[in-house]
Amino acid sequence: MRYFRSVKKIRAVLVDDELAARNVLASLLQLGSPNVEVVGTAANMQEAVTVINTEKPDLVFLDVEMPNHAGYEIANFFDEIDFQIVFVTAYNQYAVKAFEVNAVDYILKPIEREKLTAAVQKVEQRIQLDQNALKYHQLLNDLTSNKPQTIAFSEGGKKHLVQLESIIAVCAKGAYSQVLLEDSKTLLLSKNIGAIELELQELASSIFFRPHKSWVINLDHIQSYSKSEQQLTLSNDVIAKVSRFKKAELESLL
């Protein structure tokens, strides 16, 4: 589903086989709902489909009784109804049909300005709800989507694809860095530890921490912590130092 525009300006298409009815509706909207912008009109379903596909409105006012196709048949012309619908009809019995198509509201002819304004307010609320639902689903997707689980390291010109969770720690070796892995393997990289830390933080900031200028550790691999000796015991009995400047921050994470 596409994003809806701000509810401050709702793009609308008016569909009615009577020109006079379209003009009246447009005038009433201009008077009572200036936040609605009429971007297109149509006299029948075929024209409506073309205008809707071209203009991609947020809202369609749709007459029920039209030649060839009733308004509620609009669902047959779109794979997905990604716009709001307000039906306009002279016949109250079409209300049930309207809501079968998941319309926001229906208005009886002759149109009363107050009823039209109320319908537009419902549309605004529906659009806002849809926006909030979309934001929620985006957030949910962000939280549950597959984040990068691996990192590519280059050792001696050879690429190694390493699982982030398998990294126990990274230890500084002068201008080089040694990556200590869960399977007891190590990689010697021609990058300083600061550069490696940045890469790991970008991919998984919640599990990697730098407790000392010479160490970046995976918090999930901590086995024990000695405050007196200012050191951590990690998986595979790896011992990492803890700087007195990082002690408090580490303890807050633990």
PDB file of C-alpha atoms in Angstrom:
ATOM      1  CA  MET A   1       0.000   0.000   0.000  1.00  0.00           C
ATOM      2  CA  ARG A   2       1.282   3.473  -0.852  1.00  0.00           C
ATOM      3  CA  TYR A   3       1.737   6.247   1.653  1.00  0.00           C
ATOM      4  CA  PHE A   4      -1.168   8.612   2.193  1.00  0.00           C
ATOM      5  CA  ARG A   5      -0.474  12.300   1.942  1.00  0.00           C
ATOM      6  CA  SER A   6      -0.951  14.549   4.942  1.00  0.00           C
ATOM      7  CA  VAL A   7      -4.567  14.807   6.050  1.00  0.00           C
ATOM      8  CA  LYS A   8      -4.216  18.608   5.793  1.00  0.00           C
ATOM      9  CA  LYS A   9      -4.856  18.235   2.074  1.00  0.00           C
ATOM     10  CA  ILE A  10      -6.952  15.316   0.884  1.00  0.00           C
ATOM     11  CA  ARG A  11      -6.858  14.681  -2.858  1.00  0.00           C
ATOM     12  CA  ALA A  12     -10.310  13.678  -4.067  1.00  0.00           C
ATOM     13  CA  VAL A  13     -11.986  12.407  -7.223  1.00  0.00           C
ATOM     14  CA  LEU A  14     -15.715  12.948  -7.787  1.00  0.00           C
ATOM     15  CA  VAL A  15     -17.603  10.272  -9.708  1.00  0.00           C
ATOM     16  CA  ASP A  16     -21.192  10.915 -10.764  1.00  0.00           C
ATOM     17  CA  ASP A  17     -22.939  10.560 -14.109  1.00  0.00           C
ATOM     18  CA  GLU A  18     -24.652  13.941 -13.625  1.00  0.00           C
ATOM     19  CA  LEU A  19     -22.524  17.027 -14.235  1.00  0.00           C
ATOM     20  CA  ALA A  20     -24.769  19.133 -12.004  1.00  0.00           C
ATOM     21  CA  ALA A  21     -24.302  16.687  -9.118  1.00  0.00           C
ATOM     22  CA  ARG A  22     -20.522  16.817  -9.513  1.00  0.00           C
ATOM     23  CA  ASN A  23     -20.575  20.607  -9.523  1.00  0.00           C
ATOM     24  CA  VAL A  24     -22.767  20.783  -6.419  1.00  0.00           C
ATOM     25  CA  LEU A  25     -20.506  18.388  -4.556  1.00  0.00           C
ATOM     26  CA  ALA A  26     -17.404  20.322  -5.595  1.00  0.00           C
ATOM     27  CA  SER A  27     -18.970  23.586  -4.403  1.00  0.00           C
ATOM     28  CA  LEU A  28     -20.021  22.113  -1.075  1.00  0.00           C
ATOM     29  CA  LEU A  29     -16.532  20.753  -0.501  1.00  0.00           C
ATOM     30  CA  GLN A  30     -15.005  24.113  -1.311  1.00  0.00           C
ATOM     31  CA  LEU A  31     -17.305  25.808   1.193  1.00  0.00           C
ATOM     32  CA  GLY A  32     -17.209  23.337   4.046  1.00  0.00           C
ATOM     33  CA  SER A  33     -14.073  21.249   3.561  1.00  0.00           C
ATOM     34  CA  PRO A  34     -11.246  23.402   2.150  1.00  0.00           C
ATOM     35  CA  ASN A  35      -8.798  20.680   3.132  1.00  0.00           C
ATOM     36  CA  VAL A  36     -10.211  18.584   0.275  1.00  0.00           C
ATOM     37  CA  GLU A  37      -8.687  19.238  -3.129  1.00  0.00           C
ATOM     38  CA  VAL A  38     -10.671  17.953  -6.118  1.00  0.00           C
ATOM     39  CA  VAL A  39      -8.085  16.569  -8.535  1.00  0.00           C
ATOM     40  CA  GLY A  40     -10.410  14.863 -10.994  1.00  0.00           C
ATOM     41  CA  THR A  41     -13.968  14.008 -11.961  1.00  0.00           C
ATOM     42  CA  ALA A  42     -15.612  11.181 -13.878  1.00  0.00           C
ATOM     43  CA  ALA A  43     -19.054  10.481 -15.314  1.00  0.00           C
ATOM     44  CA  ASN A  44     -18.911   6.665 -15.262  1.00  0.00           C
ATOM     45  CA  MET A  45     -16.923   3.764 -13.920  1.00  0.00           C
ATOM     46  CA  GLN A  46     -14.575   3.491 -16.901  1.00  0.00           C
ATOM     47  CA  GLU A  47     -13.617   7.148 -16.610  1.00  0.00           C
ATOM     48  CA  ALA A  48     -13.328   6.777 -12.845  1.00  0.00           C
ATOM     49  CA  VAL A  49     -10.836   3.924 -13.151  1.00  0.00           C
ATOM     50  CA  THR A  50      -8.681   5.982 -15.524  1.00  0.00           C
ATOM     51  CA  VAL A  51      -8.757   9.090 -13.336  1.00  0.00           C
ATOM     52  CA  ILE A  52      -8.058   7.137 -10.154  1.00  0.00           C
ATOM     53  CA  ASN A  53      -5.097   5.330 -11.706  1.00  0.00           C
ATOM     54  CA  THR A  54      -3.729   8.634 -12.993  1.00  0.00           C
ATOM     55  CA  GLU A  55      -4.314  10.882  -9.983  1.00  0.00           C
ATOM     56  CA  LYS A  56      -3.969   8.288  -7.201  1.00  0.00           C
ATOM     57  CA  PRO A  57      -6.388  10.130  -4.902  1.00  0.00           C
ATOM     58  CA  ASP A  58      -6.768   9.697  -1.182  1.00  0.00           C
ATOM     59  CA  LEU A  59     -10.563   9.856  -1.433  1.00  0.00           C
ATOM     60  CA  VAL A  60     -13.216   9.005  -4.013  1.00  0.00           C
ATOM     61  CA  PHE A  61     -16.796  10.293  -3.788  1.00  0.00           C
ATOM     62  CA  LEU A  62     -18.708   7.684  -5.721  1.00  0.00           C
ATOM     63  CA  ASP A  63     -22.269   7.805  -7.007  1.00  0.00           C
ATOM     64  CA  VAL A  64     -24.038   4.476  -6.630  1.00  0.00           C
ATOM     65  CA  GLU A  65     -26.505   4.665  -9.534  1.00  0.00           C
ATOM     66  CA  MET A  66     -24.584   5.046 -12.810  1.00  0.00           C
ATOM     67  CA  PRO A  67     -24.979   3.600 -16.314  1.00  0.00           C
ATOM     68  CA  ASN A  68     -23.372   0.186 -16.933  1.00  0.00           C
ATOM     69  CA  HIS A  69     -21.799  -0.207 -13.495  1.00  0.00           C
ATOM     70  CA  ALA A  70     -23.059   0.575 -10.014  1.00  0.00           C
ATOM     71  CA  GLY A  71     -20.645   2.443  -7.784  1.00  0.00           C
ATOM     72  CA  TYR A  72     -20.204  -0.468  -5.393  1.00  0.00           C
ATOM     73  CA  GLU A  73     -18.797  -2.531  -8.302  1.00  0.00           C
ATOM     74  CA  ILE A  74     -15.602  -0.494  -8.093  1.00  0.00           C
ATOM     75  CA  ALA A  75     -13.972  -3.348  -6.194  1.00  0.00           C
ATOM     76  CA  ASN A  76     -14.047  -5.370  -9.423  1.00  0.00           C
ATOM     77  CA  PHE A  77     -11.743  -2.879 -11.143  1.00  0.00           C
ATOM     78  CA  PHE A  78      -8.890  -2.730  -8.647  1.00  0.00           C
ATOM     79  CA  ASP A  79      -6.688  -5.415  -7.142  1.00  0.00           C
ATOM     80  CA  GLU A  80      -6.459  -3.292  -4.010  1.00  0.00           C
ATOM     81  CA  ILE A  81      -8.577  -0.350  -2.897  1.00  0.00           C
ATOM     82  CA  ASP A  82      -5.873   1.943  -1.504  1.00  0.00           C
ATOM     83  CA  PHE A  83      -8.074   5.028  -1.303  1.00  0.00           C
ATOM     84  CA  GLN A  84     -10.987   5.988   0.900  1.00  0.00           C
ATOM     85  CA  ILE A  85     -14.541   5.825  -0.491  1.00  0.00           C
ATOM     86  CA  VAL A  86     -17.622   7.853   0.365  1.00  0.00           C
ATOM     87  CA  PHE A  87     -20.721   6.750  -1.523  1.00  0.00           C
ATOM     88  CA  VAL A  88     -23.277   9.297  -2.666  1.00  0.00           C
ATOM     89  CA  THR A  89     -26.750   7.922  -3.325  1.00  0.00           C
ATOM     90  CA  ALA A  90     -30.420   8.823  -3.444  1.00  0.00           C
ATOM     91  CA  TYR A  91     -31.338   5.393  -2.114  1.00  0.00           C
ATOM     92  CA  ASN A  92     -30.789   4.412   1.507  1.00  0.00           C
ATOM     93  CA  GLN A  93     -30.897   0.693   0.707  1.00  0.00           C
ATOM     94  CA  TYR A  94     -27.443   0.937  -0.806  1.00  0.00           C
ATOM     95  CA  ALA A  95     -25.889   1.626   2.583  1.00  0.00           C
ATOM     96  CA  VAL A  96     -25.231  -2.058   3.218  1.00  0.00           C
ATOM     97  CA  LYS A  97     -23.565  -2.440  -0.181  1.00  0.00           C
ATOM     98  CA  ALA A  98     -21.446   0.606   0.582  1.00  0.00           C
ATOM     99  CA  PHE A  99     -19.999  -0.918   3.702  1.00  0.00           C
ATOM    100  CA  GLU A 100     -19.456  -4.260   2.007  1.00  0.00           C
ATOM    101  CA  VAL A 101     -16.887  -2.352  -0.070  1.00  0.00           C
ATOM    102  CA  ASN A 102     -15.441  -0.973   3.179  1.00  0.00           C
ATOM    103  CA  ALA A 103     -16.554   2.571   2.461  1.00  0.00           C
ATOM    104  CA  VAL A 104     -15.916   5.195   5.104  1.00  0.00           C
ATOM    105  CA  ASP A 105     -19.423   6.609   4.836  1.00  0.00           C
ATOM    106  CA  TYR A 106     -22.361   7.199   2.520  1.00  0.00           C
ATOM    107  CA  ILE A 107     -24.286  10.416   1.907  1.00  0.00           C
ATOM    108  CA  LEU A 108     -27.864  10.686   0.760  1.00  0.00           C
ATOM    109  CA  LYS A 109     -28.892  13.047  -2.021  1.00  0.00           C
ATOM    110  CA  PRO A 110     -29.690  15.883  -1.868  1.00  0.00           C
ATOM    111  CA  ILE A 111     -26.432  16.381  -0.036  1.00  0.00           C
ATOM    112  CA  GLU A 112     -26.554  18.230   3.262  1.00  0.00           C
ATOM    113  CA  ARG A 113     -23.473  20.295   3.982  1.00  0.00           C
ATOM    114  CA  GLU A 114     -23.281  19.091   7.585  1.00  0.00           C
ATOM    115  CA  LYS A 115     -23.422  15.429   6.529  1.00  0.00           C
ATOM    116  CA  LEU A 116     -20.702  16.040   3.944  1.00  0.00           C
ATOM    117  CA  THR A 117     -18.468  17.728   6.507  1.00  0.00           C
ATOM    118  CA  ALA A 118     -19.010  14.847   8.923  1.00  0.00           C
ATOM    119  CA  ALA A 119     -18.109  12.338   6.203  1.00  0.00           C
ATOM    120  CA  VAL A 120     -14.881  14.215   5.417  1.00  0.00           C
ATOM    121  CA  GLN A 121     -13.988  14.184   9.108  1.00  0.00           C
ATOM    122  CA  LYS A 122     -14.449  10.410   9.138  1.00  0.00           C
ATOM    123  CA  VAL A 123     -12.163  10.186   6.126  1.00  0.00           C
ATOM    124  CA  GLU A 124      -9.515  12.232   7.941  1.00  0.00           C
ATOM    125  CA  GLN A 125      -9.745   9.907  10.924  1.00  0.00           C
ATOM    126  CA  ARG A 126      -9.498   6.821   8.720  1.00  0.00           C
ATOM    127  CA  ILE A 127      -6.477   8.203   6.889  1.00  0.00           C
ATOM    128  CA  GLN A 128      -4.809   9.013  10.198  1.00  0.00           C
ATOM    129  CA  LEU A 129      -5.519   5.519  11.478  1.00  0.00           C
ATOM    130  CA  ASP A 130      -4.108   4.033   8.289  1.00  0.00           C
ATOM    131  CA  GLN A 131      -1.005   6.204   8.624  1.00  0.00           C
ATOM    132  CA  ASN A 132      -0.532   5.127  12.229  1.00  0.00           C
ATOM    133  CA  ALA A 133      -1.061   1.484  11.298  1.00  0.00           C
ATOM    134  CA  LEU A 134       1.484   1.832   8.501  1.00  0.00           C
ATOM    135  CA  LYS A 135       4.006   3.384  10.879  1.00  0.00           C
ATOM    136  CA  TYR A 136       3.375   0.582  13.349  1.00  0.00           C
ATOM    137  CA  HIS A 137       3.910  -2.103  10.722  1.00  0.00           C
ATOM    138  CA  GLN A 138       7.046  -0.359   9.504  1.00  0.00           C
ATOM    139  CA  LEU A 139       8.350  -0.275  13.059  1.00  0.00           C
ATOM    140  CA  LEU A 140       7.403  -3.910  13.549  1.00  0.00           C
ATOM    141  CA  ASN A 141       9.167  -4.834  10.318  1.00  0.00           C
ATOM    142  CA  ASP A 142      12.232  -2.891  11.391  1.00  0.00           C
ATOM    143  CA  LEU A 143      12.294  -4.709  14.704  1.00  0.00           C
ATOM    144  CA  THR A 144      11.720  -8.164  13.252  1.00  0.00           C
ATOM    145  CA  SER A 145      13.452  -7.898   9.889  1.00  0.00           C
ATOM    146  CA  ASN A 146      16.635  -9.794   9.252  1.00  0.00           C
ATOM    147  CA  LYS A 147      19.369  -7.447  10.293  1.00  0.00           C
ATOM    148  CA  PRO A 148      22.886  -8.119   8.949  1.00  0.00           C
ATOM    149  CA  GLN A 149      24.052 -11.268  10.720  1.00  0.00           C
ATOM    150  CA  THR A 150      27.498 -11.450   9.149  1.00  0.00           C
ATOM    151  CA  ILE A 151      30.497  -9.246   8.502  1.00  0.00           C
ATOM    152  CA  ALA A 152      33.135  -9.562   5.791  1.00  0.00           C
ATOM    153  CA  PHE A 153      36.762  -9.463   6.943  1.00  0.00           C
ATOM    154  CA  SER A 154      39.767  -9.419   4.638  1.00  0.00           C
ATOM    155  CA  GLU A 155      42.891 -11.286   5.786  1.00  0.00           C
ATOM    156  CA  GLY A 156      45.879 -11.382   3.457  1.00  0.00           C
ATOM    157  CA  GLY A 157      43.700 -10.582   0.458  1.00  0.00           C
ATOM    158  CA  LYS A 158      41.248 -13.377   1.265  1.00  0.00           C
ATOM    159  CA  LYS A 159      37.654 -12.565   2.219  1.00  0.00           C
ATOM    160  CA  HIS A 160      36.091 -14.227   5.244  1.00  0.00           C
ATOM    161  CA  LEU A 161      32.356 -14.019   5.945  1.00  0.00           C
ATOM    162  CA  VAL A 162      31.988 -14.208   9.710  1.00  0.00           C
ATOM    163  CA  GLN A 163      28.848 -14.610  11.824  1.00  0.00           C
ATOM    164  CA  LEU A 164      28.610 -11.667  14.224  1.00  0.00           C
ATOM    165  CA  GLU A 165      27.530 -13.916  17.067  1.00  0.00           C
ATOM    166  CA  SER A 166      30.667 -16.045  16.625  1.00  0.00           C
ATOM    167  CA  ILE A 167      32.999 -13.111  17.328  1.00  0.00           C
ATOM    168  CA  ILE A 168      34.205 -13.327  20.917  1.00  0.00           C
ATOM    169  CA  ALA A 169      36.409 -10.263  20.835  1.00  0.00           C
ATOM    170  CA  VAL A 170      38.802  -8.135  18.827  1.00  0.00           C
ATOM    171  CA  CYS A 171      42.249  -7.407  20.236  1.00  0.00           C
ATOM    172  CA  ALA A 172      44.585  -4.633  19.106  1.00  0.00           C
ATOM    173  CA  LYS A 173      47.951  -5.725  17.736  1.00  0.00           C
ATOM    174  CA  GLY A 174      49.649  -2.428  16.967  1.00  0.00           C
ATOM    175  CA  ALA A 175      48.314  -1.211  13.621  1.00  0.00           C
ATOM    176  CA  TYR A 176      46.626  -4.614  13.185  1.00  0.00           C
ATOM    177  CA  SER A 177      43.626  -6.252  14.844  1.00  0.00           C
ATOM    178  CA  GLN A 178      43.145  -9.870  15.838  1.00  0.00           C
ATOM    179  CA  VAL A 179      39.607 -11.256  15.681  1.00  0.00           C
ATOM    180  CA  LEU A 180      38.987 -14.119  18.105  1.00  0.00           C
ATOM    181  CA  LEU A 181      36.256 -16.499  17.003  1.00  0.00           C
ATOM    182  CA  GLU A 182      34.084 -19.017  18.812  1.00  0.00           C
ATOM    183  CA  ASP A 183      35.609 -21.992  16.981  1.00  0.00           C
ATOM    184  CA  SER A 184      39.045 -20.947  18.334  1.00  0.00           C
ATOM    185  CA  LYS A 185      40.111 -19.605  14.973  1.00  0.00           C
ATOM    186  CA  THR A 186      41.645 -16.139  14.686  1.00  0.00           C
ATOM    187  CA  LEU A 187      41.931 -13.589  11.914  1.00  0.00           C
ATOM    188  CA  LEU A 188      44.688 -10.995  11.689  1.00  0.00           C
ATOM    189  CA  LEU A 189      43.379  -7.899   9.941  1.00  0.00           C
ATOM    190  CA  SER A 190      45.386  -4.981   8.566  1.00  0.00           C
ATOM    191  CA  LYS A 191      43.032  -2.479  10.236  1.00  0.00           C
ATOM    192  CA  ASN A 192      43.338  -0.755  13.558  1.00  0.00           C
ATOM    193  CA  ILE A 193      40.890  -1.680  16.284  1.00  0.00           C
ATOM    194  CA  GLY A 194      39.062   1.652  16.017  1.00  0.00           C
ATOM    195  CA  ALA A 195      38.068   0.918  12.412  1.00  0.00           C
ATOM    196  CA  ILE A 196      36.879  -2.577  13.342  1.00  0.00           C
ATOM    197  CA  GLU A 197      34.879  -1.180  16.266  1.00  0.00           C
ATOM    198  CA  LEU A 198      33.048   1.233  13.959  1.00  0.00           C
ATOM    199  CA  GLU A 199      32.102  -1.577  11.571  1.00  0.00           C
ATOM    200  CA  LEU A 200      30.807  -3.773  14.374  1.00  0.00           C
ATOM    201  CA  GLN A 201      28.878  -0.919  16.010  1.00  0.00           C
ATOM    202  CA  GLU A 202      27.132  -0.125  12.719  1.00  0.00           C
ATOM    203  CA  LEU A 203      25.965  -3.719  12.390  1.00  0.00           C
ATOM    204  CA  ALA A 204      25.208  -4.653  15.996  1.00  0.00           C
ATOM    205  CA  SER A 205      25.750  -1.804  18.429  1.00  0.00           C
ATOM    206  CA  SER A 206      23.823  -3.599  21.186  1.00  0.00           C
ATOM    207  CA  ILE A 207      26.255  -6.505  21.562  1.00  0.00           C
ATOM    208  CA  PHE A 208      29.701  -5.029  20.954  1.00  0.00           C
ATOM    209  CA  PHE A 209      31.454  -2.884  23.545  1.00  0.00           C
ATOM    210  CA  ARG A 210      34.946  -1.453  23.900  1.00  0.00           C
ATOM    211  CA  PRO A 211      35.987  -1.841  27.559  1.00  0.00           C
ATOM    212  CA  HIS A 212      39.629  -0.949  26.886  1.00  0.00           C
ATOM    213  CA  LYS A 213      41.618   0.810  24.172  1.00  0.00           C
ATOM    214  CA  SER A 214      43.002  -2.586  23.140  1.00  0.00           C
ATOM    215  CA  TRP A 215      39.770  -4.590  23.233  1.00  0.00           C
ATOM    216  CA  VAL A 216      36.316  -4.778  21.649  1.00  0.00           C
ATOM    217  CA  ILE A 217      34.205  -7.538  23.165  1.00  0.00           C
ATOM    218  CA  ASN A 218      30.963  -9.330  22.411  1.00  0.00           C
ATOM    219  CA  LEU A 219      28.803  -8.873  25.511  1.00  0.00           C
ATOM    220  CA  ASP A 220      27.073 -12.194  24.832  1.00  0.00           C
ATOM    221  CA  HIS A 221      30.372 -14.004  25.328  1.00  0.00           C
ATOM    222  CA  ILE A 222      31.122 -12.706  28.820  1.00  0.00           C
ATOM    223  CA  GLN A 223      31.637 -15.551  31.281  1.00  0.00           C
ATOM    224  CA  SER A 224      32.723 -13.562  34.335  1.00  0.00           C
ATOM    225  CA  TYR A 225      33.938 -10.158  35.428  1.00  0.00           C
ATOM    226  CA  SER A 226      36.570  -9.412  38.048  1.00  0.00           C
ATOM    227  CA  LYS A 227      36.315  -5.887  39.435  1.00  0.00           C
ATOM    228  CA  SER A 228      39.493  -6.218  41.472  1.00  0.00           C
ATOM    229  CA  GLU A 229      41.579  -7.379  38.519  1.00  0.00           C
ATOM    230  CA  GLN A 230      39.669  -5.177  36.050  1.00  0.00           C
ATOM    231  CA  GLN A 231      39.305  -7.931  33.511  1.00  0.00           C
ATOM    232  CA  LEU A 232      36.688 -10.035  31.781  1.00  0.00           C
ATOM    233  CA  THR A 233      36.742 -13.736  31.113  1.00  0.00           C
ATOM    234  CA  LEU A 234      35.109 -14.484  27.797  1.00  0.00           C
ATOM    235  CA  SER A 235      34.283 -17.674  25.904  1.00  0.00           C
ATOM    236  CA  ASN A 236      37.254 -19.961  25.198  1.00  0.00           C
ATOM    237  CA  ASP A 237      38.923 -18.482  28.317  1.00  0.00           C
ATOM    238  CA  VAL A 238      39.800 -15.281  26.483  1.00  0.00           C
ATOM    239  CA  ILE A 239      40.865 -12.614  28.993  1.00  0.00           C
ATOM    240  CA  ALA A 240      40.050  -9.005  28.083  1.00  0.00           C
ATOM    241  CA  LYS A 241      41.165  -5.913  29.988  1.00  0.00           C
ATOM    242  CA  VAL A 242      38.810  -3.288  31.405  1.00  0.00           C
ATOM    243  CA  SER A 243      39.920   0.335  31.586  1.00  0.00           C
ATOM    244  CA  ARG A 244      39.113   2.254  34.754  1.00  0.00           C
ATOM    245  CA  PHE A 245      37.525   4.870  32.476  1.00  0.00           C
ATOM    246  CA  LYS A 246      35.120   2.246  31.066  1.00  0.00           C
ATOM    247  CA  LYS A 247      34.456   0.349  34.275  1.00  0.00           C
ATOM    248  CA  ALA A 248      31.243   2.157  35.249  1.00  0.00           C
ATOM    249  CA  GLU A 249      29.776   1.953  31.716  1.00  0.00           C
ATOM    250  CA  LEU A 250      30.537  -1.759  31.518  1.00  0.00           C
ATOM    251  CA  GLU A 251      28.963  -2.433  34.892  1.00  0.00           C
ATOM    252  CA  SER A 252      25.811  -0.605  33.830  1.00  0.00           C
ATOM    253  CA  LEU A 253      25.553  -2.883  30.803  1.00  0.00           C
ATOM    254  CA  LEU A 254      26.048  -5.984  32.916  1.00  0.00           C
TER     255      LEU A 254
END
